[in-house]
Amino acid sequence: MANFIFGVFLILVLSYLSNRVTGKATVKEIHADVDGKLKELNKPAVKTIQSDDGDIIDCVDIYRQPAFDHPALRNHVIQMKPNFNFKEMEFNSKNGSSKLTVFQTWQKSGSCPKGTVPIRRIRREDLLRAQSVQQFGRKPQEVVLKSNTTIGRFPSINSNALALPAIVNRSAAILATVGANYTGAKADINVWNPNVESEDFTTAQVWLKAGPNDNFESIESGWTVNPQLYGDKKTRLFAHWTKDSYKTTGCFDLQCSGFIQTSSKIALGAAISPISMELGQQYYITIGIYMDENTNNWWLIFGNGITIGYWPASTLNVLKNSATMVEWGGQVYSPNVQKSPHTKTAMGSGKFASSLKGNACYMENIGIVDFSTQLQYPPAVTTLAEENYCYTALNHQDGSESSPTFYFGGPGQNYNCP
Ligand SMILES: *[C@@H]1O[C@H](CO)[C@@H](O)[C@H](O)[C@H]1NC(C)=O
Ligand SMILES: *[C@@H]1O[C@H](CO)[C@@H](O)[C@H](O)[C@H]1NC(C)=O
Ligand SMILES: *[C@@H]1O[C@H](CO)[C@@H](O)[C@H](O)[C@H]1NC(C)=O
Ligand SMILES: *[C@@H]1O[C@H](CO)[C@@H](O)[C@H](O)[C@H]1NC(C)=O
């Protein structure tokens, strides 16, 4: 009996010790993973700029940027300029409206030399905040809600009306168009700094998509507040891509290989300012994404024609021919959407769409390019809001406007969205 008890005791001690050992090994492994990832992501800098906002910007030789780690890009020759003249991609701009410049904070502290690109340095703590080293820098995979709900269809487009599924842990309020093959999209996106809870993130952005709902390709850009990824609640410029609805490919900014940066002036993931004020001065960023007809690379154009870089055709599947859907609007990612208590993370300015300019976040000069190669307001659009009491969407045109303005957003949790 004593032997038996001793035996059980010994087994317990041994299993306790072995758990401790594996526990320690895991921590050690995580640190090794983190070190490896940091080394992979942060390329040697020609010059380093310490920004006032705490960011470190590395000026990296343009041919040593992360994109060259991508198997399809090992021998890629960088296209320095698009083959189109992006001025042709502009609407006859209303005078004055394009004159309010939004800056990136780090630009006050220096600039990158020719032949280099500014890249926001990733820190150990950024990786340790991520759910896993593998998941770092990426949007969560889209899992369709079990209830098989759709947030919208396109009534005006009769042919096999495309339905957008509701996604777990995400709430969206968008304007969308389908029905053509798109080779470009743009919008002037009003800039705000909404409240975001620490596990969540919010975006205001443009998407160009192709492929089926459960395995789509998407290239995206806009602004975001994403404390888990960036370590603070500043409003930041971002780009994102995926080839498989965020399952295993793609990421934000240059946090994986896939986007080729050509600009020495704009850093993806860097903070932008100034921010719009309620009933006061409004600021916006112009985001344009256009396919280069000669190379099929997708260019990301910021502001009045600053080329940030491109998503190379060789890393894309269907999307390298054209996009089949364009979306504009906001998303909140949170484990606390579609339930109560609802997250307090806001979308847009944090005000509902119906409160219009000066209060609600908006997008104007919305346009698409199809094979007519003319930038134009999309012929058929629909608005969709997944949780209408939390975040809303409204397309509205007043007499002075040449095309509708899209308003979107909301506070998240409130009296009607408990
Ligand atoms: C438009 O802008 C140009 C240059 O900034 C200026 O010369 C012109 O007077 C403006 N026109 C109007 C209608 O404001
Ligand atoms: C979802 O609904 C559609 C029709 O509304 C149906 O064809 C499909 O089978 C449903 N999917 C699931 C997983 O229930
Ligand atoms: C879009 O392109 C595909 C081939 O890439 C073609 O089959 C389809 O008809 C096009 N759709 C439209 C609406 O032009
Ligand atoms: C939703 O978020 C919760 C909490 O972070 C997480 O455990 C769960 O896996 C997420 N679900 C999906 C489908 O991403």
mmCIF file of C-alpha atoms in Angstrom, residues 95-321:
data_model
loop_
_atom_site.group_PDB
_atom_site.id
_atom_site.type_symbol
_atom_site.label_atom_id
_atom_site.label_comp_id
_atom_site.label_asym_id
_atom_site.label_seq_id
_atom_site.Cartn_x
_atom_site.Cartn_y
_atom_site.Cartn_z
ATOM 1 C CA ASN A 95 -10.981 73.736 -56.141
ATOM 2 C CA GLY A 96 -9.533 73.977 -52.679
ATOM 3 C CA SER A 97 -10.916 70.701 -51.407
ATOM 4 C CA SER A 98 -7.698 68.853 -52.187
ATOM 5 C CA LYS A 99 -5.502 71.356 -50.407
ATOM 6 C CA LEU A 100 -5.759 70.102 -46.836
ATOM 7 C CA THR A 101 -2.686 68.009 -46.369
ATOM 8 C CA VAL A 102 -2.480 65.127 -43.983
ATOM 9 C CA PHE A 103 1.049 64.379 -42.765
ATOM 10 C CA GLN A 104 2.761 61.373 -41.336
ATOM 11 C CA THR A 105 4.141 62.323 -37.951
ATOM 12 C CA TRP A 106 7.606 60.822 -38.530
ATOM 13 C CA GLN A 107 8.180 63.109 -41.544
ATOM 14 C CA LYS A 108 8.858 65.971 -39.073
ATOM 15 C CA SER A 109 11.943 64.130 -37.823
ATOM 16 C CA GLY A 110 13.730 63.412 -41.086
ATOM 17 C CA SER A 111 13.506 61.890 -44.530
ATOM 18 C CA CYS A 112 14.798 58.803 -46.274
ATOM 19 C CA PRO A 113 17.572 59.027 -48.874
ATOM 20 C CA LYS A 114 16.958 58.179 -52.514
ATOM 21 C CA GLY A 115 17.048 54.465 -53.228
ATOM 22 C CA THR A 116 15.610 53.595 -49.811
ATOM 23 C CA VAL A 117 12.090 53.093 -48.510
ATOM 24 C CA PRO A 118 10.830 54.073 -45.029
ATOM 25 C CA ILE A 119 9.661 51.043 -43.031
ATOM 26 C CA ARG A 120 8.155 51.204 -39.548
ATOM 27 C CA ARG A 121 10.294 49.048 -37.288
ATOM 28 C CA ILE A 122 8.605 46.118 -35.556
ATOM 29 C CA ARG A 123 9.499 45.646 -31.913
ATOM 30 C CA ARG A 124 9.693 42.610 -29.699
ATOM 31 C CA GLU A 125 6.673 43.801 -27.687
ATOM 32 C CA ASP A 126 4.611 44.121 -30.881
ATOM 33 C CA LEU A 127 5.164 40.437 -31.560
ATOM 34 C CA LEU A 128 4.552 39.417 -27.947
ATOM 35 C CA ARG A 129 1.151 41.183 -28.028
ATOM 36 C CA ALA A 130 0.063 39.121 -31.038
ATOM 37 C CA GLN A 131 -1.964 35.939 -30.534
ATOM 38 C CA SER A 132 0.883 34.060 -32.165
ATOM 39 C CA VAL A 133 3.975 34.861 -34.143
ATOM 40 C CA GLN A 134 2.292 33.270 -37.184
ATOM 41 C CA GLN A 135 -0.822 35.434 -36.786
ATOM 42 C CA PHE A 136 1.191 38.647 -36.284
ATOM 43 C CA GLY A 137 0.338 41.500 -38.633
ATOM 44 C CA ARG A 138 -2.693 39.862 -40.202
ATOM 45 C CA LYS A 139 -6.431 40.319 -40.204
ATOM 46 C CA PRO A 140 -8.245 37.422 -38.519
ATOM 47 C CA GLN A 141 -9.518 34.724 -40.825
ATOM 48 C CA GLU A 142 -13.117 35.312 -41.908
ATOM 49 C CA VAL A 143 -15.471 32.703 -40.499
ATOM 50 C CA VAL A 144 -19.076 32.946 -41.661
ATOM 51 C CA LEU A 145 -21.660 33.169 -38.856
ATOM 52 C CA LYS A 146 -23.383 29.819 -38.331
ATOM 53 C CA SER A 147 -26.843 31.311 -38.541
ATOM 54 C CA ASN A 148 -26.131 31.701 -42.274
ATOM 55 C CA THR A 149 -27.223 35.304 -42.231
ATOM 56 C CA THR A 150 -26.348 37.600 -45.062
ATOM 57 C CA ILE A 151 -25.846 41.278 -44.490
ATOM 58 C CA GLY A 152 -26.954 42.241 -47.942
ATOM 59 C CA ARG A 153 -27.732 41.503 -51.507
ATOM 60 C CA PHE A 154 -27.615 43.648 -54.566
ATOM 61 C CA PRO A 155 -31.241 44.214 -55.525
ATOM 62 C CA SER A 156 -30.331 46.455 -58.455
ATOM 63 C CA ILE A 157 -28.104 43.784 -59.977
ATOM 64 C CA ASN A 158 -30.349 40.864 -60.850
ATOM 65 C CA SER A 159 -27.830 38.313 -62.158
ATOM 66 C CA ASN A 160 -26.975 35.727 -59.473
ATOM 67 C CA ALA A 161 -27.341 38.368 -56.788
ATOM 68 C CA LEU A 162 -24.236 38.261 -54.690
ATOM 69 C CA ALA A 163 -24.861 37.901 -50.990
ATOM 70 C CA LEU A 164 -22.422 39.081 -48.389
ATOM 71 C CA PRO A 165 -22.203 36.757 -45.398
ATOM 72 C CA ALA A 166 -22.034 37.968 -41.816
ATOM 73 C CA ILE A 167 -18.614 37.271 -40.326
ATOM 74 C CA VAL A 168 -17.781 36.147 -36.778
ATOM 75 C CA ASN A 169 -16.048 38.810 -34.605
ATOM 76 C CA ARG A 170 -16.610 41.520 -37.212
ATOM 77 C CA SER A 171 -19.162 44.253 -37.772
ATOM 78 C CA ALA A 172 -19.157 46.218 -41.020
ATOM 79 C CA ALA A 173 -20.944 49.210 -42.539
ATOM 80 C CA ILE A 174 -20.133 49.497 -46.209
ATOM 81 C CA LEU A 175 -20.984 50.693 -49.690
ATOM 82 C CA ALA A 176 -20.406 48.018 -52.334
ATOM 83 C CA THR A 177 -20.550 47.547 -56.067
ATOM 84 C CA VAL A 178 -20.472 44.428 -58.261
ATOM 85 C CA GLY A 179 -21.382 43.657 -61.859
ATOM 86 C CA ALA A 180 -18.244 44.599 -63.768
ATOM 87 C CA ASN A 181 -14.550 43.860 -63.915
ATOM 88 C CA TYR A 182 -12.803 46.652 -62.027
ATOM 89 C CA THR A 183 -9.296 47.890 -62.609
ATOM 90 C CA GLY A 184 -9.369 50.700 -60.106
ATOM 91 C CA ALA A 185 -11.137 52.317 -57.169
ATOM 92 C CA LYS A 186 -10.681 55.431 -55.116
ATOM 93 C CA ALA A 187 -12.121 57.580 -52.352
ATOM 94 C CA ASP A 188 -11.299 60.564 -50.234
ATOM 95 C CA ILE A 189 -11.562 59.145 -46.714
ATOM 96 C CA ASN A 190 -12.340 61.513 -43.852
ATOM 97 C CA VAL A 191 -9.823 61.020 -41.001
ATOM 98 C CA TRP A 192 -10.856 60.481 -37.358
ATOM 99 C CA ASN A 193 -9.513 58.894 -34.198
ATOM 100 C CA PRO A 194 -12.377 56.782 -32.808
ATOM 101 C CA ASN A 195 -12.394 55.043 -29.442
ATOM 102 C CA VAL A 196 -11.002 51.499 -29.672
ATOM 103 C CA GLU A 197 -10.849 48.916 -26.884
ATOM 104 C CA SER A 198 -7.514 47.216 -26.496
ATOM 105 C CA GLU A 199 -8.317 43.821 -28.087
ATOM 106 C CA ASP A 200 -10.212 45.345 -31.015
ATOM 107 C CA PHE A 201 -9.470 47.300 -34.142
ATOM 108 C CA THR A 202 -11.399 49.607 -36.434
ATOM 109 C CA THR A 203 -10.780 50.562 -40.060
ATOM 110 C CA ALA A 204 -12.021 53.054 -42.670
ATOM 111 C CA GLN A 205 -10.958 51.688 -46.016
ATOM 112 C CA VAL A 206 -11.387 50.622 -49.634
ATOM 113 C CA TRP A 207 -11.364 46.951 -50.722
ATOM 114 C CA LEU A 208 -10.929 45.479 -54.187
ATOM 115 C CA LYS A 209 -11.899 41.810 -54.204
ATOM 116 C CA ALA A 210 -12.136 38.825 -56.497
ATOM 117 C CA GLY A 211 -12.996 35.167 -55.968
ATOM 118 C CA PRO A 212 -15.640 33.305 -53.928
ATOM 119 C CA ASN A 213 -16.809 34.463 -50.463
ATOM 120 C CA ASP A 214 -14.984 31.685 -48.647
ATOM 121 C CA ASN A 215 -11.694 32.095 -50.489
ATOM 122 C CA PHE A 216 -11.447 35.610 -51.853
ATOM 123 C CA GLU A 217 -8.495 37.723 -52.795
ATOM 124 C CA SER A 218 -8.457 41.276 -51.523
ATOM 125 C CA ILE A 219 -6.233 44.331 -51.650
ATOM 126 C CA GLU A 220 -7.096 47.107 -49.244
ATOM 127 C CA SER A 221 -6.016 50.439 -47.888
ATOM 128 C CA GLY A 222 -7.241 53.217 -45.614
ATOM 129 C CA TRP A 223 -6.743 54.256 -42.014
ATOM 130 C CA THR A 224 -6.984 52.153 -38.884
ATOM 131 C CA VAL A 225 -6.746 52.317 -35.099
ATOM 132 C CA ASN A 226 -5.303 48.992 -34.002
ATOM 133 C CA PRO A 227 -3.663 48.965 -30.551
ATOM 134 C CA GLN A 228 -2.906 45.264 -30.569
ATOM 135 C CA LEU A 229 -0.906 45.529 -33.780
ATOM 136 C CA TYR A 230 0.752 48.934 -33.385
ATOM 137 C CA GLY A 231 0.878 49.311 -29.591
ATOM 138 C CA ASP A 232 -1.082 52.571 -29.364
ATOM 139 C CA LYS A 233 -4.394 54.146 -30.345
ATOM 140 C CA LYS A 234 -3.161 56.494 -33.043
ATOM 141 C CA THR A 235 -4.793 56.733 -36.462
ATOM 142 C CA ARG A 236 -2.488 55.082 -38.976
ATOM 143 C CA LEU A 237 -2.300 54.631 -42.730
ATOM 144 C CA PHE A 238 -2.404 50.951 -43.675
ATOM 145 C CA ALA A 239 -2.422 48.572 -46.601
ATOM 146 C CA HIS A 240 -3.467 44.909 -46.412
ATOM 147 C CA TRP A 241 -3.729 42.013 -48.834
ATOM 148 C CA THR A 242 -4.766 38.367 -48.828
ATOM 149 C CA LYS A 243 -5.102 35.612 -51.408
ATOM 150 C CA ASP A 244 -7.303 33.267 -49.337
ATOM 151 C CA SER A 245 -9.740 35.366 -47.253
ATOM 152 C CA TYR A 246 -7.042 35.902 -44.569
ATOM 153 C CA LYS A 247 -6.603 32.170 -43.877
ATOM 154 C CA THR A 248 -2.875 31.786 -44.439
ATOM 155 C CA THR A 249 -1.686 34.582 -46.723
ATOM 156 C CA GLY A 250 -1.269 38.319 -46.515
ATOM 157 C CA CYS A 251 -0.804 40.941 -43.845
ATOM 158 C CA PHE A 252 -0.898 44.606 -42.970
ATOM 159 C CA ASP A 253 1.700 46.952 -44.417
ATOM 160 C CA LEU A 254 5.105 45.309 -44.916
ATOM 161 C CA GLN A 255 4.676 42.876 -42.022
ATOM 162 C CA CYS A 256 5.079 39.992 -44.430
ATOM 163 C CA SER A 257 6.419 39.822 -47.960
ATOM 164 C CA GLY A 258 4.015 40.699 -50.771
ATOM 165 C CA PHE A 259 3.785 44.462 -51.224
ATOM 166 C CA ILE A 260 6.535 46.331 -53.049
ATOM 167 C CA GLN A 261 7.124 49.816 -51.758
ATOM 168 C CA THR A 262 8.575 52.421 -54.116
ATOM 169 C CA SER A 263 7.949 55.621 -52.147
ATOM 170 C CA SER A 264 10.754 57.095 -50.077
ATOM 171 C CA LYS A 265 8.261 59.477 -48.443
ATOM 172 C CA ILE A 266 5.340 57.441 -47.080
ATOM 173 C CA ALA A 267 5.646 54.672 -44.500
ATOM 174 C CA LEU A 268 2.835 52.137 -44.276
ATOM 175 C CA GLY A 269 1.599 51.738 -40.721
ATOM 176 C CA ALA A 270 2.825 55.190 -39.677
ATOM 177 C CA ALA A 271 0.560 57.610 -37.794
ATOM 178 C CA ILE A 272 -1.207 60.385 -39.703
ATOM 179 C CA SER A 273 -2.423 63.801 -38.599
ATOM 180 C CA PRO A 274 -4.220 66.141 -38.284
ATOM 181 C CA ILE A 275 -7.457 64.484 -37.252
ATOM 182 C CA SER A 276 -10.866 66.003 -38.127
ATOM 183 C CA MET A 277 -12.691 67.967 -35.460
ATOM 184 C CA GLU A 278 -16.356 67.731 -34.590
ATOM 185 C CA LEU A 279 -18.125 70.611 -36.358
ATOM 186 C CA GLY A 280 -14.662 71.935 -37.202
ATOM 187 C CA GLN A 281 -11.998 71.452 -39.825
ATOM 188 C CA GLN A 282 -12.279 68.159 -41.723
ATOM 189 C CA TYR A 283 -9.262 66.236 -43.008
ATOM 190 C CA TYR A 284 -9.099 63.334 -45.378
ATOM 191 C CA ILE A 285 -6.703 61.030 -47.166
ATOM 192 C CA THR A 286 -7.124 60.144 -50.825
ATOM 193 C CA ILE A 287 -6.647 56.433 -51.472
ATOM 194 C CA GLY A 288 -6.541 55.160 -55.048
ATOM 195 C CA ILE A 289 -5.801 51.579 -56.123
ATOM 196 C CA TYR A 290 -5.319 51.128 -59.865
ATOM 197 C CA MET A 291 -4.164 48.288 -62.049
ATOM 198 C CA ASP A 292 -1.322 48.953 -64.429
ATOM 199 C CA GLU A 293 -2.566 47.635 -67.773
ATOM 200 C CA ASN A 294 0.923 46.741 -68.995
ATOM 201 C CA THR A 295 2.157 44.828 -65.953
ATOM 202 C CA ASN A 296 -1.130 44.026 -64.124
ATOM 203 C CA ASN A 297 0.495 45.233 -60.917
ATOM 204 C CA TRP A 298 -1.945 47.021 -58.602
ATOM 205 C CA TRP A 299 -0.664 50.468 -57.592
ATOM 206 C CA LEU A 300 -1.496 52.169 -54.330
ATOM 207 C CA ILE A 301 -1.721 55.943 -54.801
ATOM 208 C CA PHE A 302 -1.904 58.284 -51.826
ATOM 209 C CA GLY A 303 -3.080 61.910 -51.810
ATOM 210 C CA ASN A 304 -2.529 63.890 -54.959
ATOM 211 C CA GLY A 305 -0.613 61.235 -56.851
ATOM 212 C CA ILE A 306 2.065 59.931 -54.471
ATOM 213 C CA THR A 307 2.761 56.352 -55.557
ATOM 214 C CA ILE A 308 3.362 54.286 -52.420
ATOM 215 C CA GLY A 309 4.070 51.042 -54.261
ATOM 216 C CA TYR A 310 2.239 48.051 -55.671
ATOM 217 C CA TRP A 311 0.908 44.561 -55.168
ATOM 218 C CA PRO A 312 2.729 42.589 -57.878
ATOM 219 C CA ALA A 313 0.610 40.553 -60.305
ATOM 220 C CA SER A 314 2.871 37.536 -59.761
ATOM 221 C CA THR A 315 1.690 37.144 -56.143
ATOM 222 C CA LEU A 316 -2.027 37.194 -57.018
ATOM 223 C CA ASN A 317 -4.385 34.672 -58.669
ATOM 224 C CA VAL A 318 -7.738 35.934 -59.990
ATOM 225 C CA LEU A 319 -7.094 39.465 -58.880
ATOM 226 C CA LYS A 320 -4.279 39.842 -61.350
ATOM 227 C CA ASN A 321 -6.931 39.977 -64.122
#
